mmCIF file of C-alpha atoms in Angstrom:
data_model
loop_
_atom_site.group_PDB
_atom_site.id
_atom_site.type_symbol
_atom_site.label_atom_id
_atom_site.label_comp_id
_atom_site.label_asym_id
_atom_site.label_seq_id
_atom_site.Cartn_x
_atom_site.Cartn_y
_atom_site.Cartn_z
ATOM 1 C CA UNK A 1 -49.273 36.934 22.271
ATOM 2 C CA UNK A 2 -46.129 37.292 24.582
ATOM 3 C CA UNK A 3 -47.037 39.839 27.392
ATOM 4 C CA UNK A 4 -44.433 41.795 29.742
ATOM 5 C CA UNK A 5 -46.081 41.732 33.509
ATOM 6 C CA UNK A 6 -45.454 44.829 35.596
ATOM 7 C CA UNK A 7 -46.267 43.154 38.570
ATOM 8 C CA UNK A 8 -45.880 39.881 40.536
ATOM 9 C CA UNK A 9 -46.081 39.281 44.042
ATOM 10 C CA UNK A 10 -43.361 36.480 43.124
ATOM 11 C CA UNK A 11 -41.988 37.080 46.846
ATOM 12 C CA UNK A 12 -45.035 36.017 48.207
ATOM 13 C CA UNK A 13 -45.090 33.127 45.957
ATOM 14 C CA UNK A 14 -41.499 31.105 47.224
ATOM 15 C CA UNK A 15 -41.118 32.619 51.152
ATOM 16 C CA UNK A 16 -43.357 29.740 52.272
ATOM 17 C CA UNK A 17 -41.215 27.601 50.725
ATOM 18 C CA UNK A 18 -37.572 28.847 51.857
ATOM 19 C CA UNK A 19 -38.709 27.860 55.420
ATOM 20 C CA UNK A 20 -38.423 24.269 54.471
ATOM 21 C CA UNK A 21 -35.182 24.799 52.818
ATOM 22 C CA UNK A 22 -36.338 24.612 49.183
ATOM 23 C CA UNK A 23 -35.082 26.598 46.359
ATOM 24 C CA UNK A 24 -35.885 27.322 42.746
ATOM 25 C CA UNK A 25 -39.749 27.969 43.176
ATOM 26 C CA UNK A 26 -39.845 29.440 40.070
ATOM 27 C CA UNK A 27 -38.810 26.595 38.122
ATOM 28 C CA UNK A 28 -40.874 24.048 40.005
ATOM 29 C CA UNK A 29 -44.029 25.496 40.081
ATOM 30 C CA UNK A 30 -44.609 28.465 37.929
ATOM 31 C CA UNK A 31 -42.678 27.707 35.144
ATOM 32 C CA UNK A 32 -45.558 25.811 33.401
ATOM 33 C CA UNK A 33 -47.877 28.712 34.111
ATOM 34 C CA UNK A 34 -46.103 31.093 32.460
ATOM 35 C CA UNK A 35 -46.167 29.145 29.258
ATOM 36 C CA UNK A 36 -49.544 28.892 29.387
ATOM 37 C CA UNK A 37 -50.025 32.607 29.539
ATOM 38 C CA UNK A 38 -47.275 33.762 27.404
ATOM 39 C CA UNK A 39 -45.561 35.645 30.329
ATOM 40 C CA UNK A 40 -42.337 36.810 28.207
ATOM 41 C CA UNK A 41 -41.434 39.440 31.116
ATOM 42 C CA UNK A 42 -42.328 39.933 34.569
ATOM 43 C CA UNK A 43 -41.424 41.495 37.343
ATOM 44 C CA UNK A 44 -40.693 39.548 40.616
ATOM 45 C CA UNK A 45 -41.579 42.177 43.372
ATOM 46 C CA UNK A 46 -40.278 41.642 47.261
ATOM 47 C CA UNK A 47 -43.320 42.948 48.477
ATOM 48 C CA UNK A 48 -43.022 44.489 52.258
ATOM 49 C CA UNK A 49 -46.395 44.994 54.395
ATOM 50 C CA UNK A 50 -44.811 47.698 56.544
ATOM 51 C CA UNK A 51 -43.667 46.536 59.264
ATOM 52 C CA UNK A 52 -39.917 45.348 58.555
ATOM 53 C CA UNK A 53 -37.137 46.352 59.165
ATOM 54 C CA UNK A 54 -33.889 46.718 56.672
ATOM 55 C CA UNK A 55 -32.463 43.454 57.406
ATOM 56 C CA UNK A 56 -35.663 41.506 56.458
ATOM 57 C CA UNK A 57 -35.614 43.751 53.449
ATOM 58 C CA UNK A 58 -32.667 42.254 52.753
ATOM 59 C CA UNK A 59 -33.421 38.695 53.400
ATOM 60 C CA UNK A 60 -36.464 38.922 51.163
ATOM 61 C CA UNK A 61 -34.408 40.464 48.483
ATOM 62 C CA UNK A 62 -31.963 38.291 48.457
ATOM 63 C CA UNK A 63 -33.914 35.358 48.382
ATOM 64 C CA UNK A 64 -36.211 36.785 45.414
ATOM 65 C CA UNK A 65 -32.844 37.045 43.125
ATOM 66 C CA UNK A 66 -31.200 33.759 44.273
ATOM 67 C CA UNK A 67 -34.608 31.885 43.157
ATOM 68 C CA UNK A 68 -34.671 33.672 39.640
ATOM 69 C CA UNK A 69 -31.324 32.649 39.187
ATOM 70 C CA UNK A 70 -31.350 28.880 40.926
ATOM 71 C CA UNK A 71 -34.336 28.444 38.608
ATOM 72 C CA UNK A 72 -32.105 29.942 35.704
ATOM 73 C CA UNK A 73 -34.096 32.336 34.413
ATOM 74 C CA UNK A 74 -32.436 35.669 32.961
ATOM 75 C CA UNK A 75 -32.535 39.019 35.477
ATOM 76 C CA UNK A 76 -33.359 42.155 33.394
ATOM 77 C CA UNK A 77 -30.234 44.631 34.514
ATOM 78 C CA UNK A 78 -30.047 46.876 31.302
ATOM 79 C CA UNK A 79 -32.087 47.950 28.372
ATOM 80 C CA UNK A 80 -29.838 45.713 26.424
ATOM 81 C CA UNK A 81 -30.864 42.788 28.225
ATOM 82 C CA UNK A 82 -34.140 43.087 27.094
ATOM 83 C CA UNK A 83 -35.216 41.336 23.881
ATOM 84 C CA UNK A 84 -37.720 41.494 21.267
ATOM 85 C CA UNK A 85 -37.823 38.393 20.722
ATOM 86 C CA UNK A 86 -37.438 36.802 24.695
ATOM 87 C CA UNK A 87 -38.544 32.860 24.340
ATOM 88 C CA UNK A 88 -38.143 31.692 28.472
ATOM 89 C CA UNK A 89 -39.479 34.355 30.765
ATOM 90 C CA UNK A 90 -37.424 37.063 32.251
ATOM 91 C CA UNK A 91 -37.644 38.727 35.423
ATOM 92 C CA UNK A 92 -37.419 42.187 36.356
ATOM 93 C CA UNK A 93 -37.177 43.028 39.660
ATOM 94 C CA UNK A 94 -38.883 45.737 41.834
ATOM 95 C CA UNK A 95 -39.554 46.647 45.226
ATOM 96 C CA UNK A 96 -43.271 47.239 46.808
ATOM 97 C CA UNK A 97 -42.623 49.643 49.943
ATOM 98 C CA UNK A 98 -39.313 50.259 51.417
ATOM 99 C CA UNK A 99 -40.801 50.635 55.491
ATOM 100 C CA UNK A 100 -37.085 49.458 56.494
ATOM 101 C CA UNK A 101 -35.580 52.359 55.252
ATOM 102 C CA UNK A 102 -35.094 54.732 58.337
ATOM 103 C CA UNK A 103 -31.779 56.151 57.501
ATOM 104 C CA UNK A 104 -28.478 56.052 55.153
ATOM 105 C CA UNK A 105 -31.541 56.581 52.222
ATOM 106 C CA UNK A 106 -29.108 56.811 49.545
ATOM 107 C CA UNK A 107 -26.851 53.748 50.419
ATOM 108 C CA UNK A 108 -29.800 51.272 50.681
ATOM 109 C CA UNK A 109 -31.093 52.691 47.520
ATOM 110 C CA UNK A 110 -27.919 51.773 46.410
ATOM 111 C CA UNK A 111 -28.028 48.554 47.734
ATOM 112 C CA UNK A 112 -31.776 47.079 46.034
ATOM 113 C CA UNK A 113 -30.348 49.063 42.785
ATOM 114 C CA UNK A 114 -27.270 46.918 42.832
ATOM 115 C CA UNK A 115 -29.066 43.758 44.280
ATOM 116 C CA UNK A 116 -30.656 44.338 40.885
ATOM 117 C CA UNK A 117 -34.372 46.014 41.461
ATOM 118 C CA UNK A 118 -35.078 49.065 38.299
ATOM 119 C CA UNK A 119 -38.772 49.547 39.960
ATOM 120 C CA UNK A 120 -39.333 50.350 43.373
ATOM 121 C CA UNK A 121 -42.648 52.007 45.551
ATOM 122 C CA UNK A 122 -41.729 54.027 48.463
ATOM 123 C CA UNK A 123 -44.620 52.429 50.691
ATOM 124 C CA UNK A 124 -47.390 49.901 50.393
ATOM 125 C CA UNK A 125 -50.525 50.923 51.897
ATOM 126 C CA UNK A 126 -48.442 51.855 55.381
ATOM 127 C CA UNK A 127 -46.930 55.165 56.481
ATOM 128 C CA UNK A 128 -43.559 55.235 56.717
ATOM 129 C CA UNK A 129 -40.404 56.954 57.124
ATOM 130 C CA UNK A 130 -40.563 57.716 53.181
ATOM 131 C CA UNK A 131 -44.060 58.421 52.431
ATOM 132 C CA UNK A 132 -47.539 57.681 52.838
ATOM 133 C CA UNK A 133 -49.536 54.726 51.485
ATOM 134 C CA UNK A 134 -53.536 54.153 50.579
ATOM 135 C CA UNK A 135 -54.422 53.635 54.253
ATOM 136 C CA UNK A 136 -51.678 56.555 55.592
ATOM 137 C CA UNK A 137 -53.000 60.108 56.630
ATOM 138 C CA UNK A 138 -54.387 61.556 53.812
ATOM 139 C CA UNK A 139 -53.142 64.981 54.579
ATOM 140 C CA UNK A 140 -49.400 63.049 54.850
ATOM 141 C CA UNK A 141 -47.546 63.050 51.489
ATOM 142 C CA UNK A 142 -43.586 62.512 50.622
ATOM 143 C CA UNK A 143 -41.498 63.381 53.839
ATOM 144 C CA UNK A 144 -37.599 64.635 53.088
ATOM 145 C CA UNK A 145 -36.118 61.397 53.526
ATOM 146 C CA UNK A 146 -38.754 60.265 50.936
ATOM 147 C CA UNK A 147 -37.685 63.535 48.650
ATOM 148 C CA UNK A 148 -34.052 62.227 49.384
ATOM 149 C CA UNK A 149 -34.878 58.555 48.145
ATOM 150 C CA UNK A 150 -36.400 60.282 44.930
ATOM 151 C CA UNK A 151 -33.802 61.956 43.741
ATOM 152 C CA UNK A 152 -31.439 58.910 44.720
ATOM 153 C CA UNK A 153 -33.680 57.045 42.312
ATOM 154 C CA UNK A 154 -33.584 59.104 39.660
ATOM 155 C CA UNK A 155 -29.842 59.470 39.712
ATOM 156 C CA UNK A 156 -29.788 55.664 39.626
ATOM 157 C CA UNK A 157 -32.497 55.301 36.903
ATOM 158 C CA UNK A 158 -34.513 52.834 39.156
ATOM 159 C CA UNK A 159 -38.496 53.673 38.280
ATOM 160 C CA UNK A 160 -40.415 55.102 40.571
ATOM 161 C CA UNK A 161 -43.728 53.309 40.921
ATOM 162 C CA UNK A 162 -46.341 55.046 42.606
ATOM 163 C CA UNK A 163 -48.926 52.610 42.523
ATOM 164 C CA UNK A 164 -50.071 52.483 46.704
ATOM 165 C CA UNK A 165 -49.105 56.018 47.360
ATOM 166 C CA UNK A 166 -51.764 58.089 48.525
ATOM 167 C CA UNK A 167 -52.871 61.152 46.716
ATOM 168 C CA UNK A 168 -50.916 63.721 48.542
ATOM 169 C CA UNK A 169 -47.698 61.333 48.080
ATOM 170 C CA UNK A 170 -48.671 60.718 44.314
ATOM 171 C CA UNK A 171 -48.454 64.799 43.836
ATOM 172 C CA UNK A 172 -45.536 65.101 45.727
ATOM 173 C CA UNK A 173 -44.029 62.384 44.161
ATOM 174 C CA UNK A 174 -44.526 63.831 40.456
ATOM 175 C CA UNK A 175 -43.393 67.339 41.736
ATOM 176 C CA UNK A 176 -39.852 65.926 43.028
ATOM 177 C CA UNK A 177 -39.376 63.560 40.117
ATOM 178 C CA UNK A 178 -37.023 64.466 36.968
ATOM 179 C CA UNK A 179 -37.837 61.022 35.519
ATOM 180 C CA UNK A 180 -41.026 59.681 34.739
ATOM 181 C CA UNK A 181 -43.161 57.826 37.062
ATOM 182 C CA UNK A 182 -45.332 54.580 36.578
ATOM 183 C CA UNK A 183 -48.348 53.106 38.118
ATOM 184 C CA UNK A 184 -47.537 49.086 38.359
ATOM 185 C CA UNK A 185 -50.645 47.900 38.940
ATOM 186 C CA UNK A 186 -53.375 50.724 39.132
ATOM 187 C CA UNK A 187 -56.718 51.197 37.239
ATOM 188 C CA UNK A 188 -59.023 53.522 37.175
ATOM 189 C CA UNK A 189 -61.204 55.016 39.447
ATOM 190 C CA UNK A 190 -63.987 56.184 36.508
ATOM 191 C CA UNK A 191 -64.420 52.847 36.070
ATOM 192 C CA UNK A 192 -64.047 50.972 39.652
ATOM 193 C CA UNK A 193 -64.405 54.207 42.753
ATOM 194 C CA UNK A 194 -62.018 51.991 44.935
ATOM 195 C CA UNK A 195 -59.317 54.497 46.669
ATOM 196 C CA UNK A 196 -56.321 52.065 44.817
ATOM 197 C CA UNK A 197 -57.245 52.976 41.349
ATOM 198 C CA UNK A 198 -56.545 56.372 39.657
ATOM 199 C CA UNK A 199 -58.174 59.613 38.749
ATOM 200 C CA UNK A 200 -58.928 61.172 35.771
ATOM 201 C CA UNK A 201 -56.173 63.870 36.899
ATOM 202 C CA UNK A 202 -53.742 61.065 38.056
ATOM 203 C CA UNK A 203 -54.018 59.520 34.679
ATOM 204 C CA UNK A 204 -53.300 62.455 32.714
ATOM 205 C CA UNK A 205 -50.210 63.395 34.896
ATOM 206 C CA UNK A 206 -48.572 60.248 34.641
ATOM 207 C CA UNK A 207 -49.484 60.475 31.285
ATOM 208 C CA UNK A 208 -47.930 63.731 30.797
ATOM 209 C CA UNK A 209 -44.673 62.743 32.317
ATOM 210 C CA UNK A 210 -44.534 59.856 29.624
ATOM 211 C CA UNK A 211 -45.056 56.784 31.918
ATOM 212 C CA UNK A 212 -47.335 53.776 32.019
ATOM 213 C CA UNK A 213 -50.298 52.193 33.652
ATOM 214 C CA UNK A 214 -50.151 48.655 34.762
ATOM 215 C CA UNK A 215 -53.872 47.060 34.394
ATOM 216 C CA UNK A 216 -54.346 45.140 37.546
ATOM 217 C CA UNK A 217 -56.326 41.751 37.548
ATOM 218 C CA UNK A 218 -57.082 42.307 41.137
ATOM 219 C CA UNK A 219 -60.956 41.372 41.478
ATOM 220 C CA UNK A 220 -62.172 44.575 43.592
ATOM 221 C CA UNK A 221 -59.929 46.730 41.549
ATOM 222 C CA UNK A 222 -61.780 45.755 38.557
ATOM 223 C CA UNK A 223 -65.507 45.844 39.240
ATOM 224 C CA UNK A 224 -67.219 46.838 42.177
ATOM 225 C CA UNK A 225 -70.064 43.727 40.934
ATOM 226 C CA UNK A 226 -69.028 40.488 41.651
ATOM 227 C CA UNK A 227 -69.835 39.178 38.361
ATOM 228 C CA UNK A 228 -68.063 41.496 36.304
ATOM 229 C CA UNK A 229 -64.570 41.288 37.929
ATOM 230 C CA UNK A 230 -63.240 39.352 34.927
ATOM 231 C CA UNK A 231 -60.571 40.246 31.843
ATOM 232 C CA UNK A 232 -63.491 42.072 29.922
ATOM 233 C CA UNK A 233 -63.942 44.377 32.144
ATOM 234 C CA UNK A 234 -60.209 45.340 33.322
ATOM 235 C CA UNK A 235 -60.088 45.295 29.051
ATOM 236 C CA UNK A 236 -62.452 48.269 29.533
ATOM 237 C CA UNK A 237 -60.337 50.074 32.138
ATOM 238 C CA UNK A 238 -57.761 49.573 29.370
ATOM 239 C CA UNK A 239 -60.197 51.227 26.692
ATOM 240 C CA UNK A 240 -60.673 54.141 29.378
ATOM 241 C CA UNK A 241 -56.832 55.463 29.922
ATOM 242 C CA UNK A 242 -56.463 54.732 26.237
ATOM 243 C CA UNK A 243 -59.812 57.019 25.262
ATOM 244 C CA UNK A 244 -58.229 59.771 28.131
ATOM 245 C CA UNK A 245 -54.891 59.410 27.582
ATOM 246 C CA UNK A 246 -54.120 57.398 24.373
ATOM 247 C CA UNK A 247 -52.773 53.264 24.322
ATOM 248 C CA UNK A 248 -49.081 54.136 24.426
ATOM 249 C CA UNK A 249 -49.667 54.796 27.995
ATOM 250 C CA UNK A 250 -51.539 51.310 29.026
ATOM 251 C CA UNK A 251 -49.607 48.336 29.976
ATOM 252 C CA UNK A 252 -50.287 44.847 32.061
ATOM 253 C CA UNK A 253 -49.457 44.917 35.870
ATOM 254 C CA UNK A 254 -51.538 41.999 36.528
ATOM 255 C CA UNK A 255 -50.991 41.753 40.380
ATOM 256 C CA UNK A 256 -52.523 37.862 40.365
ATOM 257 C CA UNK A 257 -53.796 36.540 43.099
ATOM 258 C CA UNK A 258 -52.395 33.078 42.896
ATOM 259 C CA UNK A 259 -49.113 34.505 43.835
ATOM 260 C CA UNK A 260 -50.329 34.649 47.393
ATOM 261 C CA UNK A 261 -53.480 32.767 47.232
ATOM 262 C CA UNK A 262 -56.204 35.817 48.063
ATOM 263 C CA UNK A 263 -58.987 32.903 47.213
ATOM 264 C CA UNK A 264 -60.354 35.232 44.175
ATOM 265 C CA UNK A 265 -60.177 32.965 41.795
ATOM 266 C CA UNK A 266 -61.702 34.243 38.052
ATOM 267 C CA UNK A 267 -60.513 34.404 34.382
ATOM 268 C CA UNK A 268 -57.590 36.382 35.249
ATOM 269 C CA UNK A 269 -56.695 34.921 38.578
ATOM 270 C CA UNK A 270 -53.223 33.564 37.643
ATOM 271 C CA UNK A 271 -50.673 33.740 34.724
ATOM 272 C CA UNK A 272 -51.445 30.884 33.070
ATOM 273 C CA UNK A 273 -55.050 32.554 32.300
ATOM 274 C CA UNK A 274 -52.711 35.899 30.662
ATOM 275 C CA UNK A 275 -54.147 35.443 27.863
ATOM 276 C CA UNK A 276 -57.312 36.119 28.200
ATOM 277 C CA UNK A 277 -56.670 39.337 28.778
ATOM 278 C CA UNK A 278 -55.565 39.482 25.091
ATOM 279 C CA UNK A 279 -58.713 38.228 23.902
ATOM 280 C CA UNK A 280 -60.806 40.521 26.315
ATOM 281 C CA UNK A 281 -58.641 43.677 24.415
ATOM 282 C CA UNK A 282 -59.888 42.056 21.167
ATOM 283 C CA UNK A 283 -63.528 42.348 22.144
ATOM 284 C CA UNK A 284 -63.129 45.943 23.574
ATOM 285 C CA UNK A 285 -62.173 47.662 20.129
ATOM 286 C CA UNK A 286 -58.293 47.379 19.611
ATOM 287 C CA UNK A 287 -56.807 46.962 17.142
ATOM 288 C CA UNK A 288 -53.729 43.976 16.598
ATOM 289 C CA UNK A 289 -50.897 46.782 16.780
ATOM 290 C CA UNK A 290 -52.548 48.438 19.645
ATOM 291 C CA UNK A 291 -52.556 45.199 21.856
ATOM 292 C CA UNK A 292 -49.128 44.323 21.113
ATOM 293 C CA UNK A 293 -48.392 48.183 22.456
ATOM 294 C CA UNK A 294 -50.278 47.068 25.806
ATOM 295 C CA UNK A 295 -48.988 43.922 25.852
ATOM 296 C CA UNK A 296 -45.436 44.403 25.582
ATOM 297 C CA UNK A 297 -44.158 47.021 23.345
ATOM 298 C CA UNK A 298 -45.050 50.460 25.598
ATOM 299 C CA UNK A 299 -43.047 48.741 28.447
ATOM 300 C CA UNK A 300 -40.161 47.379 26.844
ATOM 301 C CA UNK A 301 -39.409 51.379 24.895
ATOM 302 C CA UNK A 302 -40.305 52.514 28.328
ATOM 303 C CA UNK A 303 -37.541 50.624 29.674
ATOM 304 C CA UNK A 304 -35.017 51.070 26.451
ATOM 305 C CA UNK A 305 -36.052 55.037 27.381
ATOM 306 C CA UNK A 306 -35.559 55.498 30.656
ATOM 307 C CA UNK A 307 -34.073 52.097 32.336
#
């Protein structure tokens, strides 16, 4: 069954490579892989620790879109670029923590929004100019440059994601926001107590605001037991939003850890092993419409919705 991806650390995957002057990673070595999995969508995320600044922003960026395109693979601009029926995979891409953004919010908004990213996080785990991630001061939410780059974002239509923001910048985050918000690659904390993955009350506000959970393959966001960090058991985080929230809220942000080689490797360690995933939803109770809806379907009417 095709599957749309919410998140790939696809930057991570080709910047090793651009040192020695290579291009079109995509098509060299991943291409393959997402056959095997059925990856009709993903999303190809510059990824950003923290500590750059705006002109390695930049760099990464534009590397990220001249490898999609090199490797001749369609960039998902517009709702109608998106297709039912999508044979080769597309790419969407997002941004994971914008630490370079200091000042002139709303032009280099404008800037990754033209570059072509329609998802973007305000912060990784850091603190930053923006807002405050997982490892940030907990008492440290959205600051007013943040607020500005919200509203910026919502003018533009690019998605906020809100998947490493700490609580306090989650809530602020879903008070300043006209458009809905989504969780990439999040799952939940009633199932795994890891300070990544979501409340109960996190759930049903993103829920309420119509947007989407991403489940994330991630091994310690999964299981805190070694031997259940596998695709039955992120299946079950599935079952849980879906039992709190209901399934047109549950998507795949698989976050795989081949992309940047965490040494994790399980049954849902890369995207040729997607489909397992599928199988594991199988096992956990849904039904065939149901795992279409979490396998594609919720995110591409998110996108036709609110894109």
């Amino acid at each position: 069954m095709k599957i749309f991806d919410l998140h790939a650390d696809l930057a991570e995957a080709i910047k090793p490579f651009y040192t020695d002057g290579k291009t079109s990673i995509l098509k060299k070595d991943w291409n393959t892989r997402f056959k095997q999995g059925q990856i009709a969508y993903t999303s190809a995320a510059s990824f950003f620790v923290g500590t750059e600044n705006w002109q390695e922003m930049q760099d990464v960026v534009t590397k990220v879109k001249n490898d999609i395109t090199a490797s001749g693979h369609k960039v998902i601009y517009t709702k109608d670029d998106l297709d039912d029926d999508q044979q080769e995979t597309a790419f969407l891409m997002t941004i994971e923590g914008m630490c370079g953004i200091h000042d002139d919010v709303e032009e280099k908004i404008q800037w990754l929004y033209d570059m072509g990213n329609r998802i973007g996080s305000l912060c990784w785990n850091d603190q930053n100019a923006l807002a405050t991630g997982n490892s940030g001061d907990p008492t440290r939410g959205l600051t007013e440059l943040g607020k500005q780059a919200i509203v910026k974002m919502n003018e533009l239509h690019m998605i906020v994601d809100v998947s490493h923001a700490n609580e306090k910048t989650f809530w602020d985050i879903l008070s300043c926001s006209t458009q809905p918000i989504i969780a990439t690659h999040s799952n939940a904390k009633g199932r795994c107590f890891v300070e990544r993955n979501l409340t109960d009350q996190q759930i049903r506000a993103i829920a309420s605001k119509d947007g989407l959970i991403g489940m994330n393959a991630c091994c310690s966001f999964i299981h805190t037991e070694q031997q259940k960090q596998d695709a039955l058991h992120l299946a079950k985080h599935a079952k849980y939003i879906t039992d709190l929230v209901g399934v047109r809220h549950v998507a795949c942000g698989f976050d795989f850890g081949e992309y940047y080689n965490d040494g994790e490797e399980h049954n849902m360690y890369g995207p040729s092993q997607a489909q397992n995933f599928i199988k594991a939803l199988q096992r956990v109770g849904f039904t065939a419409e149901e795992i279409k809806d979490i396998a594609y379907r919720n995110v591409l009417r998110f996108l036709r919705k609110y894109m």
